[in-house]
PDB file of C-alpha atoms in Angstrom:
ATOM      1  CA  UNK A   5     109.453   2.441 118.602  1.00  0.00           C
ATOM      2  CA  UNK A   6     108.178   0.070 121.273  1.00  0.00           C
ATOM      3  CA  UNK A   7     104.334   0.188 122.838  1.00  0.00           C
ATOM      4  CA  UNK A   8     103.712  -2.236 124.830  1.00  0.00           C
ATOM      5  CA  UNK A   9     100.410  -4.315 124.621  1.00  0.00           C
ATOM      6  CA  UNK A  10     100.155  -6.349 127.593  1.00  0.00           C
ATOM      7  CA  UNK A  11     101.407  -6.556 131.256  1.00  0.00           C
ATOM      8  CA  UNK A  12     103.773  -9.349 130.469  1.00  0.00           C
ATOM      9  CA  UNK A  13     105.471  -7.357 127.797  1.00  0.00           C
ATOM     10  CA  UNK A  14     105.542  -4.407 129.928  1.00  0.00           C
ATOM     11  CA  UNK A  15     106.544  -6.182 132.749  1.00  0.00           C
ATOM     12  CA  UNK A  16     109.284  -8.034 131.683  1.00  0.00           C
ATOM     13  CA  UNK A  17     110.902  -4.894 129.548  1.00  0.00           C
ATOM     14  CA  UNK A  18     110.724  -2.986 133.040  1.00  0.00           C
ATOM     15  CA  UNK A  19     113.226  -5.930 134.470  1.00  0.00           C
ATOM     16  CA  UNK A  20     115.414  -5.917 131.866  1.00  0.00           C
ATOM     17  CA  UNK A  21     115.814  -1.954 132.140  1.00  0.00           C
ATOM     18  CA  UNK A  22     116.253  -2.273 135.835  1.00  0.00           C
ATOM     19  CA  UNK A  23     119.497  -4.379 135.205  1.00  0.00           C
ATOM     20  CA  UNK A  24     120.624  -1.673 132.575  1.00  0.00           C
ATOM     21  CA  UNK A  25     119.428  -3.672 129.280  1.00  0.00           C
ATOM     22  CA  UNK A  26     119.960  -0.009 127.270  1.00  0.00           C
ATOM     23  CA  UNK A  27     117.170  -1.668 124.384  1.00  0.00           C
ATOM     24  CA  UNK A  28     114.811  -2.262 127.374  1.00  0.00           C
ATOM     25  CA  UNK A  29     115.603   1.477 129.046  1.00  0.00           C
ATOM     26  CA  UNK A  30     115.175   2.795 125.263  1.00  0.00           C
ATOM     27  CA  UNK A  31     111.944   0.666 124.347  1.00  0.00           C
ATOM     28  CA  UNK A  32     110.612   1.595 128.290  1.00  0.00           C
ATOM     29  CA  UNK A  33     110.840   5.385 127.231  1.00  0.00           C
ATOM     30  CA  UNK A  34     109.505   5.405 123.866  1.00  0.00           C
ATOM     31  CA  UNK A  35     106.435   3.414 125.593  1.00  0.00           C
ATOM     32  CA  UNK A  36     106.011   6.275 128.301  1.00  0.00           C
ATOM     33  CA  UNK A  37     106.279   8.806 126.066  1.00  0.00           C
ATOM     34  CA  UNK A  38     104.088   7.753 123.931  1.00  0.00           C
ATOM     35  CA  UNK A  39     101.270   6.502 126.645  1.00  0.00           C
ATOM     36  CA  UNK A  40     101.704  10.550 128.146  1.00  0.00           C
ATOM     37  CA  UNK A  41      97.621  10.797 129.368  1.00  0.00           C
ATOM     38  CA  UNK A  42      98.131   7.138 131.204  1.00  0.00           C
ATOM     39  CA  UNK A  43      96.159   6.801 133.708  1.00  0.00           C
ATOM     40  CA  UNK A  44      98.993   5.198 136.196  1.00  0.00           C
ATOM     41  CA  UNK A  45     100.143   7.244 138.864  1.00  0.00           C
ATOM     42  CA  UNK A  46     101.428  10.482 136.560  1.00  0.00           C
ATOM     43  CA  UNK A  47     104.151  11.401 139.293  1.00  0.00           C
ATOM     44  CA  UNK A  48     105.442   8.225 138.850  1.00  0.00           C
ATOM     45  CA  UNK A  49     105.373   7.604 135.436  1.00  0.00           C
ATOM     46  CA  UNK A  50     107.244  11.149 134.914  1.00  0.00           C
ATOM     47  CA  UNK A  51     110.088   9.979 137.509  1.00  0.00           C
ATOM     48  CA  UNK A  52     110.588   6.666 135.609  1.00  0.00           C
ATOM     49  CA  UNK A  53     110.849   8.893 132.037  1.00  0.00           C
ATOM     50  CA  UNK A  54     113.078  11.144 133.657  1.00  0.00           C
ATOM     51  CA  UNK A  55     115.305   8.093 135.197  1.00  0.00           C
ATOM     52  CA  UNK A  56     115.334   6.656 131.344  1.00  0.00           C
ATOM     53  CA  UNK A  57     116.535   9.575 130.177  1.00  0.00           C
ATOM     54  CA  UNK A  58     119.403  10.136 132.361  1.00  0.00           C
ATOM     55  CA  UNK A  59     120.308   6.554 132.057  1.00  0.00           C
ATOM     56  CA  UNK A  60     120.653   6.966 128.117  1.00  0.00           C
ATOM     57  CA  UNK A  61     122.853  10.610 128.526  1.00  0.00           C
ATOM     58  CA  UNK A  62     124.636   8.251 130.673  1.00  0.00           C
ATOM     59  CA  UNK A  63     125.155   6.050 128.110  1.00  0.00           C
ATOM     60  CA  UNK A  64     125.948   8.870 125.656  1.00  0.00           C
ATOM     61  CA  UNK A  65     122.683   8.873 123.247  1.00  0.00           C
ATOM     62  CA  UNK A  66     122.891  12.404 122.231  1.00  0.00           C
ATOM     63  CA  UNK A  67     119.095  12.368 121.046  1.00  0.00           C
ATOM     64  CA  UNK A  68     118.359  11.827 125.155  1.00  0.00           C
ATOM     65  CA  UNK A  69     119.335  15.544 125.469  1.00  0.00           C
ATOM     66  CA  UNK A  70     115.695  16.352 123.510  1.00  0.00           C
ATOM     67  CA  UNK A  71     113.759  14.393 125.026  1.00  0.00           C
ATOM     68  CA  UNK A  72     115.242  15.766 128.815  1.00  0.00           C
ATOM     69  CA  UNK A  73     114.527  19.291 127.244  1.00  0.00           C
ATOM     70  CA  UNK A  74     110.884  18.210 126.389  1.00  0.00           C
ATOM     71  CA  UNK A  75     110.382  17.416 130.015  1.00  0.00           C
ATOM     72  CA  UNK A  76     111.590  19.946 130.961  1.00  0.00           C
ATOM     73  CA  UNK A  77     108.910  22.348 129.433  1.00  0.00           C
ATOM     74  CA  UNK A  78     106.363  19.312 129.778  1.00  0.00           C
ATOM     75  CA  UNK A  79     106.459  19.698 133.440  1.00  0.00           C
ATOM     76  CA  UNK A  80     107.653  23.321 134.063  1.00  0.00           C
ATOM     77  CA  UNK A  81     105.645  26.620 132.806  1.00  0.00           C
ATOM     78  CA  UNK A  82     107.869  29.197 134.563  1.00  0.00           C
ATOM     79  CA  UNK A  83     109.694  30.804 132.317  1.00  0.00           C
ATOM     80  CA  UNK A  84     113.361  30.348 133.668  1.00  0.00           C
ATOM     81  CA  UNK A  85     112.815  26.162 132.620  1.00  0.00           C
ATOM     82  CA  UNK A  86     113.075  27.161 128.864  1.00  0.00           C
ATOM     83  CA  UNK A  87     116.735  28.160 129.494  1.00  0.00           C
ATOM     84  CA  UNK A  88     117.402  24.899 130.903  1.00  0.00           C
ATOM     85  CA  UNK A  89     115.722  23.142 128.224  1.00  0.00           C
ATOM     86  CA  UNK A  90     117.669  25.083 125.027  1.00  0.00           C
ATOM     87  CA  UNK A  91     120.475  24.266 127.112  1.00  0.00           C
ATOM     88  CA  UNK A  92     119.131  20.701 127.264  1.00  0.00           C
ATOM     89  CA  UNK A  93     118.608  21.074 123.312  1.00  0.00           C
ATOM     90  CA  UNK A  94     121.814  22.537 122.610  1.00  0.00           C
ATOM     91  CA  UNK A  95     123.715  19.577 124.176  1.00  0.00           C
ATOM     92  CA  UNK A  96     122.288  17.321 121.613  1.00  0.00           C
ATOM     93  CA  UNK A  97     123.306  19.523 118.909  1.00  0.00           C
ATOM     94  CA  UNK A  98     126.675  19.098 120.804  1.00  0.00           C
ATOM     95  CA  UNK A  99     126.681  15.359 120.902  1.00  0.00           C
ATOM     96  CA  UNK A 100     125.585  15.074 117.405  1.00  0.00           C
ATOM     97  CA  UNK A 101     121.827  14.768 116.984  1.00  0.00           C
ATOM     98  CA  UNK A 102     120.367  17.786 114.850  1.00  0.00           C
ATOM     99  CA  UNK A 103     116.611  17.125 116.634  1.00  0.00           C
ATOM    100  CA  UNK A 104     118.319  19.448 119.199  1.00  0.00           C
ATOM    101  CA  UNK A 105     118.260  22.201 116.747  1.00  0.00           C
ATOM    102  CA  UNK A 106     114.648  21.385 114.865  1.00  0.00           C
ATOM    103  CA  UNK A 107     113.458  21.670 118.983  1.00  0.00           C
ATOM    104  CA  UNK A 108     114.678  25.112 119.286  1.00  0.00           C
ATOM    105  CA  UNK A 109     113.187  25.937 116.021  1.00  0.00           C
ATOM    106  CA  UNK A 110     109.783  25.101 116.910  1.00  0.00           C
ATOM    107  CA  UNK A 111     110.103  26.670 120.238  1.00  0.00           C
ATOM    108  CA  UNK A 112     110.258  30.096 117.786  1.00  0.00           C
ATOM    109  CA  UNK A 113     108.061  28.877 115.489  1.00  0.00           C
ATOM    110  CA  UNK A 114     105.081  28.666 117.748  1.00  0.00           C
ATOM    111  CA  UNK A 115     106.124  30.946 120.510  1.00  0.00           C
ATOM    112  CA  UNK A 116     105.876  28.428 123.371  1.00  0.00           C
ATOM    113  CA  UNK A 117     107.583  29.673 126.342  1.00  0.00           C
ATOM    114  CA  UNK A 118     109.678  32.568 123.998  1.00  0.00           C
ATOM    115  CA  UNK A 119     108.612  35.065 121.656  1.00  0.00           C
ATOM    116  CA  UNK A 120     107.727  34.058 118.794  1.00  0.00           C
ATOM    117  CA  UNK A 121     110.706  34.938 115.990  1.00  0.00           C
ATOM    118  CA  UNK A 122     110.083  33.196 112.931  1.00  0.00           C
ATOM    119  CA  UNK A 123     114.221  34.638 112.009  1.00  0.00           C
ATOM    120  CA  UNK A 124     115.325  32.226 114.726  1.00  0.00           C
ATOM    121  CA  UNK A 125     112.951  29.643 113.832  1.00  0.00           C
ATOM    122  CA  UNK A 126     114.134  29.710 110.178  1.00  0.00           C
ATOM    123  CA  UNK A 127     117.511  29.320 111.455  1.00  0.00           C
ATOM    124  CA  UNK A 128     117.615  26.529 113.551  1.00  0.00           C
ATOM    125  CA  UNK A 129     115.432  24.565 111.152  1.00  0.00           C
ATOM    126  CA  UNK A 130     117.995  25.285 108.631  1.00  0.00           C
ATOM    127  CA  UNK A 131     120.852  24.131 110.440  1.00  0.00           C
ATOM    128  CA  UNK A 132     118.824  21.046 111.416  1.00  0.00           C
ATOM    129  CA  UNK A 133     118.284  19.958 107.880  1.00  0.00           C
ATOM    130  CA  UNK A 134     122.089  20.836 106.987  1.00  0.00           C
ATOM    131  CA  UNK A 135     123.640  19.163 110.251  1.00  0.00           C
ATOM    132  CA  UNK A 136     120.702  15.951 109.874  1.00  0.00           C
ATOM    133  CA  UNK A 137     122.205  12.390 109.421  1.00  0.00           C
ATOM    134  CA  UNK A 138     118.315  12.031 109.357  1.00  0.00           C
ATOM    135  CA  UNK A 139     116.020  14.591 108.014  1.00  0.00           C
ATOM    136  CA  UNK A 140     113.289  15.562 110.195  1.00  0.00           C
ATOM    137  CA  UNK A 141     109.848  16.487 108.610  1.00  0.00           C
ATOM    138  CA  UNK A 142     109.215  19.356 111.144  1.00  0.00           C
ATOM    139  CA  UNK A 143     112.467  21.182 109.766  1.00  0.00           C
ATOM    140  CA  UNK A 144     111.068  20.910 106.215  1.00  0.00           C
ATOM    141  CA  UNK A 145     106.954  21.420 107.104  1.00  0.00           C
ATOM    142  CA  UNK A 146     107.741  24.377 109.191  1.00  0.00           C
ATOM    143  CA  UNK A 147     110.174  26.239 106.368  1.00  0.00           C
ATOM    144  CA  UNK A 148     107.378  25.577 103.724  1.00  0.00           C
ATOM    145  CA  UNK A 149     104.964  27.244 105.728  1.00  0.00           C
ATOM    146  CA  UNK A 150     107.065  30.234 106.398  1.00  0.00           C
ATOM    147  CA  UNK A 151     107.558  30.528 102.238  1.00  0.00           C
ATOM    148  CA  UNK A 152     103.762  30.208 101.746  1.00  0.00           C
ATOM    149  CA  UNK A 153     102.613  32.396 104.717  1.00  0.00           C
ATOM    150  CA  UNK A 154     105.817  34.495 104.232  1.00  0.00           C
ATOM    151  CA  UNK A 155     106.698  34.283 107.766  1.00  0.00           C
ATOM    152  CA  UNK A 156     110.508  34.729 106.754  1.00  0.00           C
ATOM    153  CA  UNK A 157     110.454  37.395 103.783  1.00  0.00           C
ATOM    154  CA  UNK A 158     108.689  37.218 100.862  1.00  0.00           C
ATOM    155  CA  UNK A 159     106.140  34.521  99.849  1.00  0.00           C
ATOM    156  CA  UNK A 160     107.614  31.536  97.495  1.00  0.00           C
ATOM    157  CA  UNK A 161     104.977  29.339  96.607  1.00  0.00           C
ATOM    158  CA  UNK A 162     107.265  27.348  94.400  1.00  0.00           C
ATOM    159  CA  UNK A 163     109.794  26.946  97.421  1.00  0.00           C
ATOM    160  CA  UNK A 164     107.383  26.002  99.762  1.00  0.00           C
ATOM    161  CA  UNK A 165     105.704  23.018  97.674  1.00  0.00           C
ATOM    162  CA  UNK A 166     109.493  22.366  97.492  1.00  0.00           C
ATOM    163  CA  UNK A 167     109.604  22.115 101.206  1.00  0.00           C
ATOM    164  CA  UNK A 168     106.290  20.125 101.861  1.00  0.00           C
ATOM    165  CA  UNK A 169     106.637  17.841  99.147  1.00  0.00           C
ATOM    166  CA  UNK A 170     110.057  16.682 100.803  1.00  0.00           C
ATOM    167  CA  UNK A 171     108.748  16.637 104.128  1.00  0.00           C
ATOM    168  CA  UNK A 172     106.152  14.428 103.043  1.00  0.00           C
ATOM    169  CA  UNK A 173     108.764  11.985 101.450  1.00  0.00           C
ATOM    170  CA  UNK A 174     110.733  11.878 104.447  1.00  0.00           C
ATOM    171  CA  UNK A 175     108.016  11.424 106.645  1.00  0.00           C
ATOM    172  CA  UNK A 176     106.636   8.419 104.832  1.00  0.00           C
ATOM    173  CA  UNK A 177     110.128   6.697 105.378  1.00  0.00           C
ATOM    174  CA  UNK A 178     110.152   6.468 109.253  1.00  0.00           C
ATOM    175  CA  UNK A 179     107.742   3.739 109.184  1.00  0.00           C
ATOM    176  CA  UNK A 180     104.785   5.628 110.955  1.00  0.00           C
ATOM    177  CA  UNK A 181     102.689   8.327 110.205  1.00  0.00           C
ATOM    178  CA  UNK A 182     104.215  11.235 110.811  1.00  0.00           C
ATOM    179  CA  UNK A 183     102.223  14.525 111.957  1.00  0.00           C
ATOM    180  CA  UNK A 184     104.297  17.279 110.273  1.00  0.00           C
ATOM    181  CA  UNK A 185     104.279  15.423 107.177  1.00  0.00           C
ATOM    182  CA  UNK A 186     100.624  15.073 107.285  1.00  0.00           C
ATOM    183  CA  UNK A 187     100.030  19.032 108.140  1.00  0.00           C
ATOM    184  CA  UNK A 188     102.706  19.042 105.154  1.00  0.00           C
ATOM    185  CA  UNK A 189     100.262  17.211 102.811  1.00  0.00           C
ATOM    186  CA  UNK A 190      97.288  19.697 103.680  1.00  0.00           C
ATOM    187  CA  UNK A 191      99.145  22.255 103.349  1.00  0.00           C
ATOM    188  CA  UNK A 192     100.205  21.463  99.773  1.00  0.00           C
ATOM    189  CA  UNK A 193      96.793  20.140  98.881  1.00  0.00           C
ATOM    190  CA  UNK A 194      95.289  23.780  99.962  1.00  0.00           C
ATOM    191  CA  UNK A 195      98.057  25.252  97.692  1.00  0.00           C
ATOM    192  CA  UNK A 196      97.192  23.168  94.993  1.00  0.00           C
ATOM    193  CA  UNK A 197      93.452  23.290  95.092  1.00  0.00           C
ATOM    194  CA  UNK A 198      93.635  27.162  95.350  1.00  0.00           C
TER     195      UNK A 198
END
């Protein structure tokens, strides 16, 4: 993932993307979706994410479907927009990129914009980790808690440090820290010190 430090670097990315340079459009998103509380003109910087994204479904990056269904709710609270988002999230699924599927799972998980159904959570977060050519650490943080909290049947302590410990291995491969496999460390140090 791309952040830029300086103007120049900035600068000269936002050329190349404006002659279709797909690295530059993909580095220019990852930068504004990272920088989300910049304080540049917010309208704008949410019509140049949305013009990345369409420019990579263009291109046929699957994973583009996510992040158009995360703007989506980002930028919409009625609750008609979450339809258009799983639909959003479903196309990736479609197109081959399982993040589609760990989306909708956390949508039930924490019961933003739906009702919270840990069932349908536990499902898509299952058939994220089956369909994943990567494994996401959400999938596997998220299905641990539900077998220590026993949000999904009956507690399973064992399972769960099963699930945490994973999503702590797989989170230490993508190169940055990653947040569900730090919540995935506490929770298996609060298991393990109880």
């Amino acid at each position: 993932m791309k952040i830029f430090n300086d103007y120049e670097e900035f600068s000269e990315a936002f050329e190349k993307a404006g002659e279709g340079d797909i690295t530059a459009v993909r580095n220019m998103l990852n930068h504004l979706l990272v920088n989300l509380d910049d304080d540049n003109d917010p309208e704008l910087i949410k019509l140049l994410r949305q013009a990345y994204i369409d420019k990579l479904i263009d291109e046929g990056e699957a994973y583009a479907w996510v992040y158009k269904g995360d703007e989506i709710l980002r930028n919409h609270e009625a609750e008609h927009f979450v339809y258009e988002a799983l639909k959003c999230y479903l196309k990736a699924t479609a197109f081959g990129d399982n993040m589609g599927f760990d989306s909708i799972g956390e949508l039930y998980f924490k019961g933003d914009y739906v009702e919270r159904d840990y069932d349908m959570s536990f499902i898509f977060f299952h058939l994220g980790i089956k369909h994943a050519n990567t494994l996401n650490p959400m999938s596997l943080c998220r299905i641990g808690q539900m077998y220590k909290y026993g949000f999904h049947g009956e507690l399973n302590l064992e399972t769960a440090e099963e699930f945490f410990s994973k999503a702590i291995s797989v989170g230490s491969n993508h190169g940055i820290i990653d947040d569900y496999a730090l919540i995935a460390a506490n929770e298996l140090y609060e298991m393990r010190a109880s």
